[in-house]
CSV table of C-alpha atoms and ligand atoms in Angstrom, one decimal:
chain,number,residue,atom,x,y,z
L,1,UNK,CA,0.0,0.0,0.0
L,2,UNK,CA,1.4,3.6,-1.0
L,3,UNK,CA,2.0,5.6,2.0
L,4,UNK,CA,-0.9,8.4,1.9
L,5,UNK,CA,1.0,11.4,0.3
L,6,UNK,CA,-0.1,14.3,-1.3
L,7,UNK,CA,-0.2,14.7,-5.4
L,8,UNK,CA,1.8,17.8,-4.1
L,9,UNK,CA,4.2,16.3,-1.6
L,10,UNK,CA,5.0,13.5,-4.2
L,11,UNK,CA,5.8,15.8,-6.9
L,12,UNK,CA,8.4,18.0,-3.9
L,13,UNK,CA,10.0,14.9,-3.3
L,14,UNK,CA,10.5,14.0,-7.1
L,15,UNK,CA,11.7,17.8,-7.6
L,16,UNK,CA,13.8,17.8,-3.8
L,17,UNK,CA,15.1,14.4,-3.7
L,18,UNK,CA,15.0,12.2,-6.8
L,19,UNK,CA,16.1,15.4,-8.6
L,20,UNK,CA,13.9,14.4,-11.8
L,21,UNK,CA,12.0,17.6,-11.7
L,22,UNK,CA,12.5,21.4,-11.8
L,23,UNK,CA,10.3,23.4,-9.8
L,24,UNK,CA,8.6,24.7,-12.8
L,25,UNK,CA,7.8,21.7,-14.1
L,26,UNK,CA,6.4,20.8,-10.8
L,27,UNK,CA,4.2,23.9,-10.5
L,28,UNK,CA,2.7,23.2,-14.0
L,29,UNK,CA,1.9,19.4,-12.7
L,30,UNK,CA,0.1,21.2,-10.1
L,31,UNK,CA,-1.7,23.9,-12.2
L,32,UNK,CA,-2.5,20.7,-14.4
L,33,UNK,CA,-4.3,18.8,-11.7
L,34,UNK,CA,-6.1,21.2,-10.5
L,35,UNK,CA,-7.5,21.8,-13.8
L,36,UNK,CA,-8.7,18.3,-13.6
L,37,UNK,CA,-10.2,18.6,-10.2
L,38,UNK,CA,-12.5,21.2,-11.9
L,39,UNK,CA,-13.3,19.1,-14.8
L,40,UNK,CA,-14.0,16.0,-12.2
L,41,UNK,CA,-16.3,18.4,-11.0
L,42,UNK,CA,-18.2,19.6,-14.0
L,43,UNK,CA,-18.6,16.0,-15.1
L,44,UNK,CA,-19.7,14.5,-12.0
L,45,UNK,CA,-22.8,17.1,-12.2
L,46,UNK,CA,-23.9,15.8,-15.2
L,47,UNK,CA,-27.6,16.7,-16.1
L,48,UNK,CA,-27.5,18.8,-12.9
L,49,UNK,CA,-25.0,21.4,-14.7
L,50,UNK,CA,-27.0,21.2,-17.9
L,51,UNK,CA,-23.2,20.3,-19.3
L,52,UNK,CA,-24.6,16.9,-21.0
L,53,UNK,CA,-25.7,16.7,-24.7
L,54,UNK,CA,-24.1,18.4,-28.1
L,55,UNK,CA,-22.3,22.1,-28.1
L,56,UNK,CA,-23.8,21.6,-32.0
L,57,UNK,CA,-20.3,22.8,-33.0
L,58,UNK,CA,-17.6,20.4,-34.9
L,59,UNK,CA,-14.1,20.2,-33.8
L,60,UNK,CA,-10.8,20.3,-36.3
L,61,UNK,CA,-11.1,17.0,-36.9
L,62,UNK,CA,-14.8,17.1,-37.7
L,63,UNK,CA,-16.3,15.4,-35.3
L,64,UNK,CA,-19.1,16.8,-33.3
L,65,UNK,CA,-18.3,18.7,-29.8
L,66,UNK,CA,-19.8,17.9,-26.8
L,67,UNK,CA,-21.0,20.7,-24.2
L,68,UNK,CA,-18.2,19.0,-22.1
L,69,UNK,CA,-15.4,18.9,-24.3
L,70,UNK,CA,-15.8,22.6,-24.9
L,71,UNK,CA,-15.8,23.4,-20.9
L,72,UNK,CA,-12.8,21.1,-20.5
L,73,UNK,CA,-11.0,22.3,-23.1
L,74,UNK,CA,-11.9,26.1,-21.5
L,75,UNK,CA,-10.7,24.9,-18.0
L,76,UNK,CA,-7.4,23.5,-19.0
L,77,UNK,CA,-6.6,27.0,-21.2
L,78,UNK,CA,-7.8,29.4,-18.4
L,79,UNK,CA,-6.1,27.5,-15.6
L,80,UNK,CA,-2.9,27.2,-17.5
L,81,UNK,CA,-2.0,30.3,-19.4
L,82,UNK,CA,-1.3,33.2,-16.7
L,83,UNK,CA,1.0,30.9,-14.7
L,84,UNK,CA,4.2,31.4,-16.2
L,85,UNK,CA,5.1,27.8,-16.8
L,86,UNK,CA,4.3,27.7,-20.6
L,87,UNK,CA,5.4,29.2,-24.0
L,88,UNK,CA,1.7,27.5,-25.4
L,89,UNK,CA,-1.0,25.0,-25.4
L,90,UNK,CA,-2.4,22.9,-28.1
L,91,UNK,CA,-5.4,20.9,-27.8
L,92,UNK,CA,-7.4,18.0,-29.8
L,93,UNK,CA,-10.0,20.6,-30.2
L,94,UNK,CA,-8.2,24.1,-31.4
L,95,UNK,CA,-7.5,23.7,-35.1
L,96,UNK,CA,-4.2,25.9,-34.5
L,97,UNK,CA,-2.0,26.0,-31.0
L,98,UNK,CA,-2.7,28.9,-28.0
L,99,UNK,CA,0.1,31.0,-27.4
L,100,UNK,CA,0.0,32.0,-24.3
L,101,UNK,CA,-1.2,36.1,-24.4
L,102,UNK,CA,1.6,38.7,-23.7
L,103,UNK,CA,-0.3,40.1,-20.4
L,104,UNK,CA,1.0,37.1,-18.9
L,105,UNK,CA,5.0,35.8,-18.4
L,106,UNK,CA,5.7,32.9,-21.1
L,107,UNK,CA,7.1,29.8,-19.8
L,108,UNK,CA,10.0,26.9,-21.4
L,109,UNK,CA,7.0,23.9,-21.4
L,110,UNK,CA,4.4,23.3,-24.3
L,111,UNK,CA,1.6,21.5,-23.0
L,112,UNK,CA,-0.5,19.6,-25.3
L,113,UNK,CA,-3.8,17.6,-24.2
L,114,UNK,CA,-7.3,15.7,-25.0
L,115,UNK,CA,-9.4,18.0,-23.0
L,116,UNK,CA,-12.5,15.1,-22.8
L,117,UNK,CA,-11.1,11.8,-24.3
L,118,UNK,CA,-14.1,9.2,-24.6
L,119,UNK,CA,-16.8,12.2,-25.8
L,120,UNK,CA,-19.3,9.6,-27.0
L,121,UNK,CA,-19.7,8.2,-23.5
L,122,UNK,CA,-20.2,11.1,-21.5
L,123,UNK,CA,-24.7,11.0,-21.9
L,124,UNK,CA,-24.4,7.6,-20.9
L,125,UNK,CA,-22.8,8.3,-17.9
L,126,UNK,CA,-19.4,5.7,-18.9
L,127,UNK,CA,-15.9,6.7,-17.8
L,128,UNK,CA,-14.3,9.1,-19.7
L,129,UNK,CA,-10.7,11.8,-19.5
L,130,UNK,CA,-8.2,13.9,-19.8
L,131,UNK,CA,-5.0,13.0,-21.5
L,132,UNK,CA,-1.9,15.5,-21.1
L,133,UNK,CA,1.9,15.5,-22.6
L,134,UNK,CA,4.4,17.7,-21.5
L,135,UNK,CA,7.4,19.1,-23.9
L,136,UNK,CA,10.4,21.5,-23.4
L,137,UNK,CA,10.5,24.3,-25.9
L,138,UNK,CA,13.2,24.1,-28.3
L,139,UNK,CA,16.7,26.1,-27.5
L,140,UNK,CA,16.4,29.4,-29.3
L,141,UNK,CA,15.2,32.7,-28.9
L,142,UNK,CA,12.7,32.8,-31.5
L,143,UNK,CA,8.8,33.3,-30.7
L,144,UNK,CA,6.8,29.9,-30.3
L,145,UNK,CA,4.8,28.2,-33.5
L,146,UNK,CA,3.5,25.2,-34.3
L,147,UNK,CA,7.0,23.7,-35.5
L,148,UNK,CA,8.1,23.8,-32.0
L,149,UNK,CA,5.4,21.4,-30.7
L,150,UNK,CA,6.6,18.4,-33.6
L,151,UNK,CA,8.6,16.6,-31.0
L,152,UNK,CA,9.3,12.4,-30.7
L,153,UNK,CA,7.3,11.2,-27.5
L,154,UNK,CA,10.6,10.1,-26.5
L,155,UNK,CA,11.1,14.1,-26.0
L,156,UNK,CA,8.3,14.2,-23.3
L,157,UNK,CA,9.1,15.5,-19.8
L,158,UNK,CA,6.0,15.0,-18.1
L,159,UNK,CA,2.7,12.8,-19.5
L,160,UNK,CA,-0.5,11.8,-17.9
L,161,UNK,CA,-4.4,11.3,-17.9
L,162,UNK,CA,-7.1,11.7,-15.3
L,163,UNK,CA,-9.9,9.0,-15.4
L,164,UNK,CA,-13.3,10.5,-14.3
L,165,UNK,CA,-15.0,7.3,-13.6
L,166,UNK,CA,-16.4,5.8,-10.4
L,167,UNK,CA,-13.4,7.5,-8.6
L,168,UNK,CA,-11.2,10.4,-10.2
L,169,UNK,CA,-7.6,9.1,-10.6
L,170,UNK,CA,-5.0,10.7,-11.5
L,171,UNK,CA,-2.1,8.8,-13.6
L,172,UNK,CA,1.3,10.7,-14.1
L,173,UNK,CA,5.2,10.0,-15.6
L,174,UNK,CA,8.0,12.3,-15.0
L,175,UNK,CA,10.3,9.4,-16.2
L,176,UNK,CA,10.7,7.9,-12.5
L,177,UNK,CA,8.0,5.4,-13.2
L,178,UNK,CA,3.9,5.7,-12.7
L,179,UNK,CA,2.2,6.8,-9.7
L,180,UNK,CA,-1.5,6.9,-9.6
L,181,UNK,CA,-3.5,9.2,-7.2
L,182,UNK,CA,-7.3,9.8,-6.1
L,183,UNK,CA,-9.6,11.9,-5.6
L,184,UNK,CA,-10.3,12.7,-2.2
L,185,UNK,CA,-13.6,14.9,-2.5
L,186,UNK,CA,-13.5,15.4,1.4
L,187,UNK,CA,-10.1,17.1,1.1
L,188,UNK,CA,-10.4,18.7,-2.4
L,189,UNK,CA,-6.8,16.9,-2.8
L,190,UNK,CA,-5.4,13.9,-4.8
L,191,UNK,CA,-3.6,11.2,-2.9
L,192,UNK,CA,-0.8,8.7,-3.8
L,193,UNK,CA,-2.8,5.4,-4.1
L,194,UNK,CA,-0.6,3.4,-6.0
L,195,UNK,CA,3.0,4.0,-7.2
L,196,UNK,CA,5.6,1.6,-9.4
L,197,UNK,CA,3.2,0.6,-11.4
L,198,UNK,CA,3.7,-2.4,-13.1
L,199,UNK,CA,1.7,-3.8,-16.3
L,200,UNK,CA,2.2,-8.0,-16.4
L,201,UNK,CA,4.0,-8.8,-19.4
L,202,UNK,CA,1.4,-11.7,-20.5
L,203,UNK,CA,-2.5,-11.0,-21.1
L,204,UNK,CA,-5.4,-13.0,-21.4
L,205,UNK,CA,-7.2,-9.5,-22.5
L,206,UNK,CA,-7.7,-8.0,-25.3
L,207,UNK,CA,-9.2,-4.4,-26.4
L,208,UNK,CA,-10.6,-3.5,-30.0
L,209,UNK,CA,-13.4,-2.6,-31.8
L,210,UNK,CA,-14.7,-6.1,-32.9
L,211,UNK,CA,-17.2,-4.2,-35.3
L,212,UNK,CA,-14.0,-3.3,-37.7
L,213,UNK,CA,-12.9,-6.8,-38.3
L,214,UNK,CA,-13.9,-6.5,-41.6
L,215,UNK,CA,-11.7,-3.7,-42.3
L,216,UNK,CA,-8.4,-4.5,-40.8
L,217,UNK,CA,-5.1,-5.2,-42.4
L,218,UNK,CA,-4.3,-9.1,-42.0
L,219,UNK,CA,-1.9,-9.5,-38.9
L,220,UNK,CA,-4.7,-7.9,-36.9
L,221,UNK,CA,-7.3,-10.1,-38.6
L,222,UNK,CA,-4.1,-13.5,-37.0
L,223,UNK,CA,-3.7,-11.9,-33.6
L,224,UNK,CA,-7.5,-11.6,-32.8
L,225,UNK,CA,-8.2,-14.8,-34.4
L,226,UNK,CA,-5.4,-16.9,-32.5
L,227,UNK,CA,-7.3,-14.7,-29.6
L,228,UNK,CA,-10.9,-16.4,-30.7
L,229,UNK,CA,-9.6,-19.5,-30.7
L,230,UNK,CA,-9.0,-20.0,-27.2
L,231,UNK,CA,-7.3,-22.8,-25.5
L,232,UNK,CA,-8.0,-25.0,-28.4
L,233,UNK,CA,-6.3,-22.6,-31.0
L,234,UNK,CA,-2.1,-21.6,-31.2
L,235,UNK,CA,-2.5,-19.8,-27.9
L,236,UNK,CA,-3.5,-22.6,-25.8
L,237,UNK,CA,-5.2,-20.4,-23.5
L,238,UNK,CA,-8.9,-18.6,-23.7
L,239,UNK,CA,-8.9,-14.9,-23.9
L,240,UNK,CA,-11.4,-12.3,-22.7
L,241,UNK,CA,-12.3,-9.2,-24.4
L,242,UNK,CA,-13.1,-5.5,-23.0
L,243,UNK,CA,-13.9,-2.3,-25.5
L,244,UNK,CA,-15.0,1.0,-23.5
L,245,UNK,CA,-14.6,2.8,-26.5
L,246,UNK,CA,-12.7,5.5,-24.1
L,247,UNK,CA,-8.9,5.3,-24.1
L,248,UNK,CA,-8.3,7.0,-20.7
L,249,UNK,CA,-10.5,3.8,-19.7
L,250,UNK,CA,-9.2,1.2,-21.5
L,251,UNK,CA,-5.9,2.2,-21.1
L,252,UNK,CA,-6.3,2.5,-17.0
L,253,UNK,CA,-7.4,-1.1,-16.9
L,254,UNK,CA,-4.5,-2.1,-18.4
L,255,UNK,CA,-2.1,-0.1,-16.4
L,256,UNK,CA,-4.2,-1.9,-13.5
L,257,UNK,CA,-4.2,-5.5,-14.2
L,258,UNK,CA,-2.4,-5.4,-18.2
L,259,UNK,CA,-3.6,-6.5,-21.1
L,260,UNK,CA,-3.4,-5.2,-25.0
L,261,UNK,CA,-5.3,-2.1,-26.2
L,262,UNK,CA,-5.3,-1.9,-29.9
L,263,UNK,CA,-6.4,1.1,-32.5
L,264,UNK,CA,-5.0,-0.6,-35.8
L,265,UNK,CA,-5.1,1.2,-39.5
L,266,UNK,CA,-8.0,-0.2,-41.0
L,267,UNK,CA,-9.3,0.1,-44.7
L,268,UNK,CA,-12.6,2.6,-43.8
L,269,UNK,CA,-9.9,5.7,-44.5
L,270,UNK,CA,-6.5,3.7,-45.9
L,271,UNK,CA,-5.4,7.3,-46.1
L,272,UNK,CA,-5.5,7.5,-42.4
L,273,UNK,CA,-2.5,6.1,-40.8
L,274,UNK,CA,-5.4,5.4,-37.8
L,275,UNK,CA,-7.9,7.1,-35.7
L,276,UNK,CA,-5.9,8.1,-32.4
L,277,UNK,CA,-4.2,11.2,-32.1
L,278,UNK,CA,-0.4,10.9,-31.8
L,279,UNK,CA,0.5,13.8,-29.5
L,280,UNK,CA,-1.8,14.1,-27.8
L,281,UNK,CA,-3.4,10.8,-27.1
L,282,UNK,CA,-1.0,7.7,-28.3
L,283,UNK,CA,2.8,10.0,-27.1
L,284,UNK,CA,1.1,10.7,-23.3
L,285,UNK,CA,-0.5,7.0,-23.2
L,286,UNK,CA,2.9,5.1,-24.6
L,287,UNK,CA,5.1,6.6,-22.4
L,288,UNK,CA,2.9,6.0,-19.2
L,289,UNK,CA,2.7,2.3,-20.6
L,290,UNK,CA,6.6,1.9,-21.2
L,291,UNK,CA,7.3,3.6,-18.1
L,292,UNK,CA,4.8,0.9,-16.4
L,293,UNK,CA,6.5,-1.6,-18.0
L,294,UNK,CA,4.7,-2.5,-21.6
L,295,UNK,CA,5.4,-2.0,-25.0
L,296,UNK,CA,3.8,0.9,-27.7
L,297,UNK,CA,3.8,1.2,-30.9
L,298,UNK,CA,1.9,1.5,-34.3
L,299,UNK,CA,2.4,-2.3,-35.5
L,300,UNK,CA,5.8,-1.4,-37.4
L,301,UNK,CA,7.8,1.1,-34.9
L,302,UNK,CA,7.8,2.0,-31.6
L,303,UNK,CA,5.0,4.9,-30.8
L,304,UNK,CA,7.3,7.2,-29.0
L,305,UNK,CA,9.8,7.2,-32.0
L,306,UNK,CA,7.8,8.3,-34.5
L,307,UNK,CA,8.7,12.0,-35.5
L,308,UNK,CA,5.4,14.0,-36.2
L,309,UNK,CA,4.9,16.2,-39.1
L,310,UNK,CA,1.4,18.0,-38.2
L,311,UNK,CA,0.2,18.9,-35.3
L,312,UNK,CA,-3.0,16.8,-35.4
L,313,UNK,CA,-1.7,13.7,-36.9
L,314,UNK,CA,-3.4,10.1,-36.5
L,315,UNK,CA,-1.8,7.0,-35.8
L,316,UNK,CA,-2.1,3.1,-35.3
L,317,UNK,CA,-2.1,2.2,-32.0
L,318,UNK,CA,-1.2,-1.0,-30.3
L,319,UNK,CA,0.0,-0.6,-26.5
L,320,UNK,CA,-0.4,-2.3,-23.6
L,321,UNK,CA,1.4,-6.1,-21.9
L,322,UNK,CA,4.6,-6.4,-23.6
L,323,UNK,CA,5.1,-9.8,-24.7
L,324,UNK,CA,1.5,-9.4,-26.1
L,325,UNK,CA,2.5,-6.1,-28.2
L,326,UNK,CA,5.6,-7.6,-29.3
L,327,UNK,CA,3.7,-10.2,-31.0
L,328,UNK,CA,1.6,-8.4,-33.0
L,329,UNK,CA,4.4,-5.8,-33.9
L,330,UNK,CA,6.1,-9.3,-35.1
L,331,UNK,CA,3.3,-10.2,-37.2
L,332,UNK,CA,3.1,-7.3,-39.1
L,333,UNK,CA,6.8,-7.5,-39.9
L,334,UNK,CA,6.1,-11.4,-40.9
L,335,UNK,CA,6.1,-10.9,-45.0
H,1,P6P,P1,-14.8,3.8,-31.7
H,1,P6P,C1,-12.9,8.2,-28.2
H,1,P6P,O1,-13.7,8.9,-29.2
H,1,P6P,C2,-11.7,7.7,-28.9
H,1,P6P,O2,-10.9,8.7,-29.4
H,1,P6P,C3,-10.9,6.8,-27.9
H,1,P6P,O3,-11.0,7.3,-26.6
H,1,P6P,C4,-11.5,5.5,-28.0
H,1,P6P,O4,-10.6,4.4,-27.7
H,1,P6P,C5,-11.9,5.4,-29.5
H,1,P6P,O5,-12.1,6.8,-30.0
H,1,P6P,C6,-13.2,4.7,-29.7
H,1,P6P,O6,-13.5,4.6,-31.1
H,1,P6P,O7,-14.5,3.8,-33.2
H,1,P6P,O8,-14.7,2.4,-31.0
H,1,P6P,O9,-16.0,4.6,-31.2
């Protein structure tokens, strides 16, 4: 059992003692959390807030807002951008990235985030979250754009997500490993539950969209089907099978008990390299799940490699239990 330690105290100690973090980094953690708090709020009111339903607006990647999408994104922005810590923001649902306004002191971090991951759940009252990446701006003394955010995952200095499900937990990386922390409503302040995480490197669970079997490329169409065939089959073992159709959700089970999470290219938009998000979504999540011990990457190359070209870019995702990752990443290289 962790020892019961503030989000705060455990973030000193990482900054004091393990030397991992600068104080500005810590203070931006901070800022970040709170911002969640606030969103664990508005969500938890549901109905009562009038915050459920569509904001009848579309987002840059087309896809219809939510009332609470736009309020999280709002509450993330506002909390963040008089603090000092940051140069800018970008967000899964501003076509173009927030420089932080010159009334306020610009910062060295870039912070990049899913305001309200899981959208399509939130009227029917299923888990949903915030995902959050944090970069270093570049070395140089020119003004902050959009180049500046195209960084490797393997660049990230801080990533993290905060499930708003039955409780609020909060899941964060600095590099030292993952520590999970909860919600304690009574004292407005999140407290180390768990810390070392550790994701088993064998599953008997896997996470995908069954509904797309149709449409995916064929060592997908081997792994799940090896999956189906249970004890009987090339696995010799039966497999279960979860879809929440909310990453912060899926992804938390996994960092709780393992298992495989998969997004995979399929042929609805071969255009598409996939669905999730790379910076904001698949970086933050693959770097939590390698730092918890399991594997990421987009069936050819490890996630946190890839180097981005736009800001909004998709990608294939596949993450979760190593050994289990590994194999699919070895059948798509099987010719
Ligand atoms: P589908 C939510 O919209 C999301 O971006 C992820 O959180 C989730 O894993 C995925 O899309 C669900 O997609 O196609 O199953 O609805």
């Amino acid at each position: 059992m962790a020892k019961r330690i503030s989000l705060t105290r455990y973030l000193v100690e990482q900054q004091r003692v393990a030397g991992h973090i600068p104080s500005e980094l810590r203070l931006l953690l901070e800022v970040v959390a709170r911002a969640c708090k606030s969103i664990s709020q508005a969500v938890n009111k549901g109905a009562l807030g009038g915050v459920l339903g569509s904001a009848d607006s579309e987002n840059v990647q087309g896809e219809m807002q939510k009332k609470l999408d736009i309020i999280a994104n709002e509450v993330l922005i506002e909390a963040n951008e008089w603090g000092g810590h940051l140069a800018a923001m970008a967000s899964e649902e501003m076509e173009g990235i927030y420089v932080v306004p010159n009334r306020y002191p610009k910062g060295e971090y870039l912070l990049l985030f899913d305001p309200l991951d899981g959208s399509s759940n939130i009227d029917v009252n299923v888990s949903i979250g915030t995902i959050f990446s944090v970069l270093k701006m570049p070395e140089d003394d020119r003004g902050v754009d959009e180049g500046d955010f195209l960084q490797p995952g393997s660049h990230q200095v801080a990533a993290g997500y905060c499930v708003y499900g039955p409780q609020t937990t909060l899941v964060l990386t600095v590099g030292d490993g993952v520590a999970m922390f909860t919600l304690d409503r009574e004292q407005g302040s999140f407290v180390l539950t768990q810390e070392n995480v550790r994701i088993p490197e064998d599953t008997k669970e896997f996470a995908i969209n069954m509904s797309n079997m149709r449409h995916w490329d064929e060592p997908v169409k081997r792994y799940i089907d090896e999956c189906l065939q249970g004890k009987e089959g090339p696995r010799g073992k039966d497999f279960n099978m979860r879809w929440i159709a909310s990453m912060v959700a899926d992804v938390h089970r996994i960092m709780t008990r393992g298992g495989i999470f998969m997004y995979p290219w399929d042929k609805r938009e071969p255009n598409k390299p996939g669905k999730l998000r790379l910076m904001y979504e698949a970086n933050p999540m693959g770097w939590l799940i390698e730092q918890a011990g399991g594997a990421a990457t987009n069936g050819k190359q490890r996630i946190l490699d890839i180097q981005p070209t736009q800001l909004h870019e998709r990608v294939s995702v596949i993450l979760g239990s190593k050994n289990e990752v590994d194999r699919v990443t070895s059948y798509h290289s099987t010719l």
